[in-house]
Short mmCIF file of C-alpha atoms and ligand atoms in Angstrom, two decimals:
data_model
loop_
_atom_site.label_atom_id
_atom_site.label_comp_id
_atom_site.label_asym_id
_atom_site.label_seq_id
_atom_site.Cartn_x
_atom_site.Cartn_y
_atom_site.Cartn_z
CA MET A 1 95.92 -192.10 -35.34
CA SER A 2 97.63 -190.14 -32.54
CA THR A 3 99.92 -187.33 -33.68
CA LYS A 4 101.67 -187.34 -30.32
CA LEU A 5 105.31 -188.19 -30.93
CA MET A 6 106.25 -189.15 -27.36
CA SER A 7 103.24 -191.19 -26.16
CA GLY A 8 104.43 -193.82 -23.68
CA LYS A 9 107.96 -192.39 -23.61
CA LYS A 10 109.76 -191.44 -20.41
CA GLY A 11 112.90 -189.43 -19.92
CA PHE A 12 115.12 -187.30 -17.72
CA VAL A 13 115.59 -183.58 -18.37
CA PHE A 14 118.71 -182.14 -16.72
CA GLY A 15 119.14 -178.36 -16.69
CA VAL A 16 115.88 -176.54 -16.00
CA ALA A 17 116.58 -173.44 -13.88
CA ASN A 18 113.53 -171.34 -14.80
CA ASP A 19 110.94 -170.88 -17.54
CA HIS A 20 113.55 -169.30 -19.85
CA SER A 21 115.81 -172.36 -19.76
CA LEU A 22 116.26 -174.14 -23.08
CA ALA A 23 115.74 -177.39 -21.15
CA TRP A 24 112.27 -176.09 -20.24
CA SER A 25 111.50 -175.22 -23.89
CA ILE A 26 112.36 -178.81 -24.83
CA ALA A 27 110.50 -180.25 -21.81
CA GLN A 28 107.30 -178.41 -22.76
CA GLU A 29 107.37 -179.90 -26.27
CA LEU A 30 108.06 -183.36 -24.88
CA HIS A 31 105.20 -183.01 -22.39
CA ASN A 32 102.79 -181.71 -25.05
CA HIS A 33 103.64 -184.78 -27.10
CA GLY A 34 102.80 -187.16 -24.26
CA ALA A 35 106.17 -187.83 -22.55
CA GLN A 36 106.55 -188.39 -18.81
CA LEU A 37 109.46 -186.39 -17.42
CA ALA A 38 111.92 -186.48 -14.53
CA PHE A 39 113.80 -183.29 -13.61
CA ASN A 40 116.86 -182.39 -11.57
CA HIS A 41 117.52 -179.20 -9.65
CA LEU A 42 120.67 -177.84 -8.06
CA PRO A 43 120.68 -179.01 -4.43
CA ASN A 44 119.39 -175.86 -2.74
CA PRO A 45 115.86 -174.86 -1.64
CA LYS A 46 115.56 -171.90 -4.04
CA MET A 47 116.33 -173.98 -7.14
CA GLU A 48 114.15 -176.84 -5.91
CA ARG A 49 111.22 -174.43 -5.49
CA ARG A 50 111.73 -172.97 -8.98
CA VAL A 51 111.88 -176.36 -10.68
CA ARG A 52 108.92 -177.75 -8.71
CA GLN A 53 106.80 -174.75 -9.71
CA LEU A 54 107.31 -175.73 -13.36
CA ALA A 55 107.50 -179.51 -13.17
CA GLU A 56 104.64 -180.35 -10.79
CA PRO A 57 101.89 -178.73 -12.91
CA ILE A 58 102.92 -180.95 -15.84
CA GLY A 59 102.61 -184.04 -13.65
CA SER A 60 106.27 -184.82 -13.01
CA LYS A 61 106.67 -187.42 -10.25
CA VAL A 62 110.49 -187.25 -10.14
CA ILE A 63 112.09 -183.94 -9.15
CA VAL A 64 115.44 -184.68 -7.53
CA PRO A 65 118.57 -182.83 -6.45
CA CYS A 66 121.60 -183.35 -8.67
CA ASP A 67 124.80 -181.36 -8.94
CA VAL A 68 126.61 -183.00 -11.88
CA GLN A 69 130.00 -182.46 -10.19
CA ASP A 70 129.04 -185.27 -7.81
CA ASP A 71 128.81 -188.74 -9.41
CA GLU A 72 126.86 -190.07 -6.42
CA GLN A 73 124.12 -187.49 -7.03
CA VAL A 74 124.02 -188.42 -10.74
CA ARG A 75 123.75 -192.12 -9.86
CA SER A 76 121.02 -191.47 -7.32
CA ALA A 77 119.03 -189.25 -9.73
CA PHE A 78 118.93 -192.02 -12.34
CA HIS A 79 117.99 -194.64 -9.71
CA GLN A 80 115.06 -192.56 -8.51
CA ALA A 81 113.85 -191.94 -12.07
CA ARG A 82 114.12 -195.65 -12.90
CA GLU A 83 112.17 -196.70 -9.81
CA THR A 84 109.25 -194.41 -10.66
CA LEU A 85 109.26 -194.35 -14.47
CA GLY A 86 110.97 -197.60 -15.50
CA GLU A 87 113.54 -197.67 -18.32
CA LEU A 88 114.21 -194.25 -19.84
CA ASP A 89 113.70 -193.50 -23.54
CA PHE A 90 115.63 -190.23 -23.55
CA VAL A 91 117.96 -187.96 -21.57
CA VAL A 92 118.38 -184.21 -22.07
CA HIS A 93 121.70 -182.63 -20.98
CA SER A 94 121.27 -178.85 -20.95
CA ILE A 95 123.94 -177.81 -18.46
CA ALA A 96 126.84 -175.37 -18.58
CA TYR A 97 128.72 -173.21 -16.10
CA ALA A 98 131.86 -171.08 -16.08
CA ASN A 99 133.06 -168.75 -13.38
CA ARG A 100 132.36 -165.09 -14.15
CA ASP A 101 136.10 -164.26 -14.22
CA ALA A 102 136.66 -166.87 -16.91
CA LEU A 103 133.96 -165.31 -19.08
CA TYR A 104 134.89 -161.65 -18.57
CA ASN A 105 138.72 -161.78 -18.62
CA PRO A 106 140.71 -162.45 -21.81
CA PHE A 107 140.85 -166.18 -22.51
CA TYR A 108 144.64 -166.40 -22.04
CA ARG A 109 144.15 -165.35 -18.41
CA THR A 110 141.81 -168.26 -17.57
CA SER A 111 142.98 -169.86 -14.33
CA ARG A 112 143.54 -173.61 -14.13
CA ALA A 113 140.83 -173.90 -11.48
CA ASP A 114 138.23 -172.01 -13.58
CA PHE A 115 139.16 -174.01 -16.72
CA LEU A 116 138.78 -177.35 -14.94
CA GLN A 117 135.52 -176.39 -13.25
CA ALA A 118 133.97 -175.18 -16.52
CA MET A 119 135.08 -178.39 -18.28
CA ASP A 120 133.78 -180.58 -15.46
CA ILE A 121 130.30 -179.05 -15.35
CA SER A 122 129.87 -178.21 -19.05
CA ALA A 123 131.57 -181.14 -20.83
CA TYR A 124 132.47 -184.05 -18.54
CA SER A 125 128.94 -184.03 -17.14
CA LEU A 126 127.66 -185.50 -20.42
CA VAL A 127 130.05 -188.43 -20.01
CA SER A 128 128.92 -188.85 -16.40
CA LEU A 129 125.22 -188.83 -17.37
CA CYS A 130 125.85 -191.48 -20.05
CA GLN A 131 128.04 -193.55 -17.73
CA HIS A 132 125.53 -193.64 -14.86
CA GLY A 133 122.41 -193.48 -17.02
CA LEU A 134 123.30 -196.31 -19.43
CA ALA A 135 121.92 -199.15 -17.30
CA HIS A 136 118.65 -197.24 -16.91
CA MET A 137 118.14 -196.40 -20.60
CA ALA A 138 116.09 -198.53 -22.97
CA GLU A 139 117.53 -199.96 -26.21
CA GLY A 140 117.26 -197.28 -28.87
CA ALA A 141 117.07 -194.39 -26.37
CA SER A 142 118.08 -190.89 -27.42
CA VAL A 143 120.49 -188.55 -25.60
CA LEU A 144 120.61 -184.86 -26.45
CA THR A 145 123.09 -182.18 -25.38
CA LEU A 146 123.00 -178.41 -25.98
CA THR A 147 125.94 -176.67 -27.60
CA TYR A 148 126.91 -173.41 -29.30
CA MET A 149 128.92 -172.47 -32.41
CA GLY A 150 131.62 -170.94 -30.16
CA SER A 151 132.99 -174.52 -30.19
CA VAL A 152 134.28 -174.22 -33.75
CA LYS A 153 134.60 -170.44 -34.26
CA MET A 154 136.03 -167.73 -32.03
CA VAL A 155 133.07 -165.77 -30.66
CA PRO A 156 134.14 -162.69 -28.65
CA GLY A 157 133.34 -163.15 -24.94
CA TYR A 158 132.54 -166.86 -25.19
CA ASN A 159 136.10 -167.72 -24.06
CA VAL A 160 136.50 -170.87 -21.96
CA MET A 161 132.93 -171.92 -22.76
CA GLY A 162 133.91 -172.26 -26.45
CA VAL A 163 136.66 -174.69 -25.44
CA CYS A 164 134.17 -176.59 -23.24
CA LYS A 165 131.70 -176.84 -26.13
CA ALA A 166 134.45 -178.23 -28.41
CA ALA A 167 135.12 -180.94 -25.79
CA LEU A 168 131.37 -181.50 -25.38
CA GLU A 169 130.79 -182.00 -29.12
CA SER A 170 133.75 -184.35 -29.39
CA SER A 171 132.55 -186.30 -26.34
CA MET A 172 129.12 -186.52 -27.97
CA ARG A 173 130.67 -188.19 -31.07
CA TYR A 174 132.62 -190.77 -29.02
CA LEU A 175 129.58 -191.51 -26.87
CA SER A 176 127.44 -191.83 -29.99
CA ALA A 177 129.77 -194.46 -31.48
CA GLU A 178 130.04 -196.45 -28.25
CA LEU A 179 126.44 -196.33 -27.02
CA GLY A 180 125.13 -196.95 -30.52
CA ARG A 181 127.07 -200.24 -30.69
CA GLU A 182 126.26 -201.16 -27.10
CA LYS A 183 122.53 -200.43 -26.94
CA LYS A 184 121.47 -198.67 -30.17
CA ILE A 185 121.37 -195.44 -28.18
CA ARG A 186 121.63 -192.24 -30.25
CA VAL A 187 123.60 -189.25 -28.97
CA ASN A 188 123.27 -185.84 -30.67
CA ALA A 189 123.92 -182.17 -30.00
CA LEU A 190 121.62 -179.27 -30.74
CA SER A 191 123.60 -176.10 -31.51
CA ALA A 192 121.27 -173.21 -30.70
CA GLY A 193 121.62 -169.66 -31.86
CA PRO A 194 121.68 -167.02 -29.10
CA VAL A 195 118.55 -166.99 -26.88
CA ARG A 196 118.01 -164.96 -23.69
CA THR A 197 118.38 -167.20 -20.63
CA LEU A 198 119.98 -167.08 -17.17
CA SER A 199 123.25 -168.50 -18.54
CA SER A 200 123.44 -166.35 -21.65
CA ALA A 201 123.07 -163.26 -19.43
CA GLY A 202 126.51 -164.19 -18.07
CA ILE A 203 128.22 -163.91 -21.47
CA ASP A 204 130.06 -160.60 -21.90
CA GLY A 205 128.60 -158.81 -24.94
CA PHE A 206 125.63 -161.19 -25.33
CA ALA A 207 123.36 -158.31 -26.33
CA LYS A 208 125.76 -157.55 -29.21
CA ILE A 209 125.65 -161.19 -30.36
CA LEU A 210 121.83 -161.01 -30.38
CA GLU A 211 121.96 -157.84 -32.48
CA HIS A 212 124.56 -159.24 -34.86
CA TYR A 213 122.82 -162.50 -35.84
CA PRO A 214 119.93 -160.95 -37.80
CA THR A 215 122.41 -158.89 -39.82
CA LYS A 216 124.07 -162.06 -41.20
CA ALA A 217 121.73 -165.03 -40.73
CA PRO A 218 119.91 -166.30 -43.86
CA LEU A 219 116.58 -165.91 -42.04
CA ALA A 220 117.59 -162.38 -40.93
CA ARG A 221 116.45 -162.95 -37.35
CA ASN A 222 117.24 -164.78 -34.15
CA VAL A 223 115.71 -168.12 -33.21
CA THR A 224 113.03 -168.51 -30.53
CA HIS A 225 112.85 -170.71 -27.45
CA GLU A 226 110.01 -172.61 -29.15
CA GLU A 227 112.13 -173.37 -32.21
CA VAL A 228 114.88 -174.79 -30.02
CA GLY A 229 112.22 -176.82 -28.17
CA ARG A 230 110.77 -178.28 -31.36
CA SER A 231 114.20 -179.23 -32.74
CA GLY A 232 114.90 -180.94 -29.41
CA LEU A 233 111.66 -182.87 -29.81
CA TYR A 234 112.75 -183.99 -33.29
CA LEU A 235 116.12 -185.28 -32.06
CA LEU A 236 114.54 -187.09 -29.09
CA SER A 237 111.62 -188.62 -30.99
CA ASP A 238 111.35 -191.42 -33.54
CA LEU A 239 111.37 -188.80 -36.32
CA SER A 240 115.19 -188.88 -36.08
CA THR A 241 115.90 -192.62 -35.57
CA GLY A 242 118.52 -192.53 -38.34
CA VAL A 243 120.47 -189.62 -36.82
CA SER A 244 123.35 -190.01 -34.36
CA GLY A 245 126.62 -188.21 -33.62
CA GLU A 246 125.27 -185.06 -35.26
CA VAL A 247 125.62 -181.39 -34.34
CA HIS A 248 122.28 -179.99 -35.49
CA TYR A 249 122.26 -176.19 -35.87
CA VAL A 250 119.10 -174.28 -34.96
CA ASP A 251 120.38 -170.76 -35.55
CA ALA A 252 118.35 -169.27 -38.43
CA GLY A 253 121.21 -170.47 -40.68
CA TYR A 254 123.88 -168.19 -39.21
CA ASN A 255 126.60 -170.86 -39.13
CA ILE A 256 126.75 -171.25 -42.93
CA ILE A 257 127.69 -167.63 -43.56
CA GLY A 258 131.36 -166.93 -44.34
CA TRP A 259 131.54 -163.16 -44.33
P1 LIG B 1 120.11 -171.94 -18.08
O1 LIG B 1 120.89 -171.11 -17.09
O2 LIG B 1 118.65 -171.87 -18.00
O3 LIG B 1 120.57 -173.46 -17.98
C1 LIG B 1 121.84 -173.88 -17.50
C2 LIG B 1 121.57 -174.96 -16.48
O4 LIG B 1 122.81 -175.53 -16.02
C3 LIG B 1 120.83 -174.44 -15.24
O5 LIG B 1 119.67 -175.20 -15.03
C4 LIG B 1 121.81 -174.69 -14.11
O6 LIG B 1 121.19 -174.99 -12.89
C5 LIG B 1 122.57 -175.90 -14.67
N1 LIG B 1 123.81 -176.14 -13.95
C6 LIG B 1 124.88 -175.31 -13.80
N2 LIG B 1 125.79 -175.91 -13.02
C7 LIG B 1 125.31 -177.13 -12.68
C8 LIG B 1 125.78 -178.22 -11.90
N3 LIG B 1 126.97 -178.18 -11.28
N4 LIG B 1 125.01 -179.32 -11.77
C9 LIG B 1 123.79 -179.39 -12.38
N5 LIG B 1 123.29 -178.39 -13.14
C10 LIG B 1 124.04 -177.28 -13.28
O7 LIG B 1 120.64 -171.45 -19.51
P2 LIG B 1 120.44 -172.09 -20.98
O8 LIG B 1 120.85 -171.02 -21.90
O9 LIG B 1 119.11 -172.71 -21.08
O10 LIG B 1 121.58 -173.18 -21.04
C11 LIG B 1 121.31 -174.56 -21.31
C12 LIG B 1 122.33 -175.09 -22.30
O11 LIG B 1 122.11 -174.47 -23.56
C13 LIG B 1 123.79 -174.81 -21.92
O12 LIG B 1 124.58 -175.93 -22.25
C14 LIG B 1 124.12 -173.64 -22.82
O13 LIG B 1 125.51 -173.53 -23.07
C15 LIG B 1 123.37 -174.05 -24.06
N6 LIG B 1 123.17 -172.98 -25.07
C16 LIG B 1 122.55 -171.83 -24.73
C17 LIG B 1 122.40 -170.83 -25.70
C18 LIG B 1 121.74 -169.53 -25.38
O14 LIG B 1 121.89 -168.57 -26.13
N7 LIG B 1 121.03 -169.42 -24.28
C19 LIG B 1 122.85 -171.05 -27.01
C20 LIG B 1 123.45 -172.27 -27.32
C21 LIG B 1 123.60 -173.23 -26.34
#
């Protein structure tokens, strides 16, 4: 009997920027377990090149431009994936952005424009992917988003992104209830502990967060890219068919500590 969890499954992974991206950690697990994958890239030649370098060697036939601020690009990305792969069994949303000012200045000084942009790209985009992806997803498909504990606790330097993650997690619950009734689609969030990536490099004091976790976490260490990837695989595979609307922490247990 095959031990491959994703044989015959097809899905769209949004949010690979380079080989440190958490989306790439998840994509590698999905690929190793037999899934066929579509990828997006930000619509510029540099990002296209970077994503192609990773996606083509694993046989991806769909590598398309998609800035999630543009609904037309989201619609078109799903259409292209559907044409080549057929109905999708899963969608990974691993996207976040906030202007540098909004991350480095005190939260109370966040401008309206920076707040709305961060919310649009980091939270509303999940709604947009579900809205435009629904018709292209199979019954029982699984949608996964990436979040961080700064949604429910004040983490110094996380600022507007914490507020975006709170909106993202709440959106995930509403989507889970609606898409579950509509098409038995599961929607979950994976809350990763701190991991070095392009985005995390933009968080003021990220190095301190990385140093702090092992001092408090039950496992006395940080998590790895591979651990985030494997937990993503679990939430996207049939191992988790009874799980929806959940925020699943992969943080060496840090979130349970109260002192
Ligand atoms: P990353 O920089 O590799 O990924 C972020 C992705 O968002 C990039 O691929 C980028 O191109 C994409 N993106 C930004 N603006 C976009 C737009 N307008 N349209 C389409 N795509 C856009 O960094 P990452 O750490 O892998 O981040 C992935 C997710 O994981 C984010 O939601 C992040 O908040 C979350 N997360 C990261 C950590 C961590 O410590 N790295 C911890 C918990 C959660």
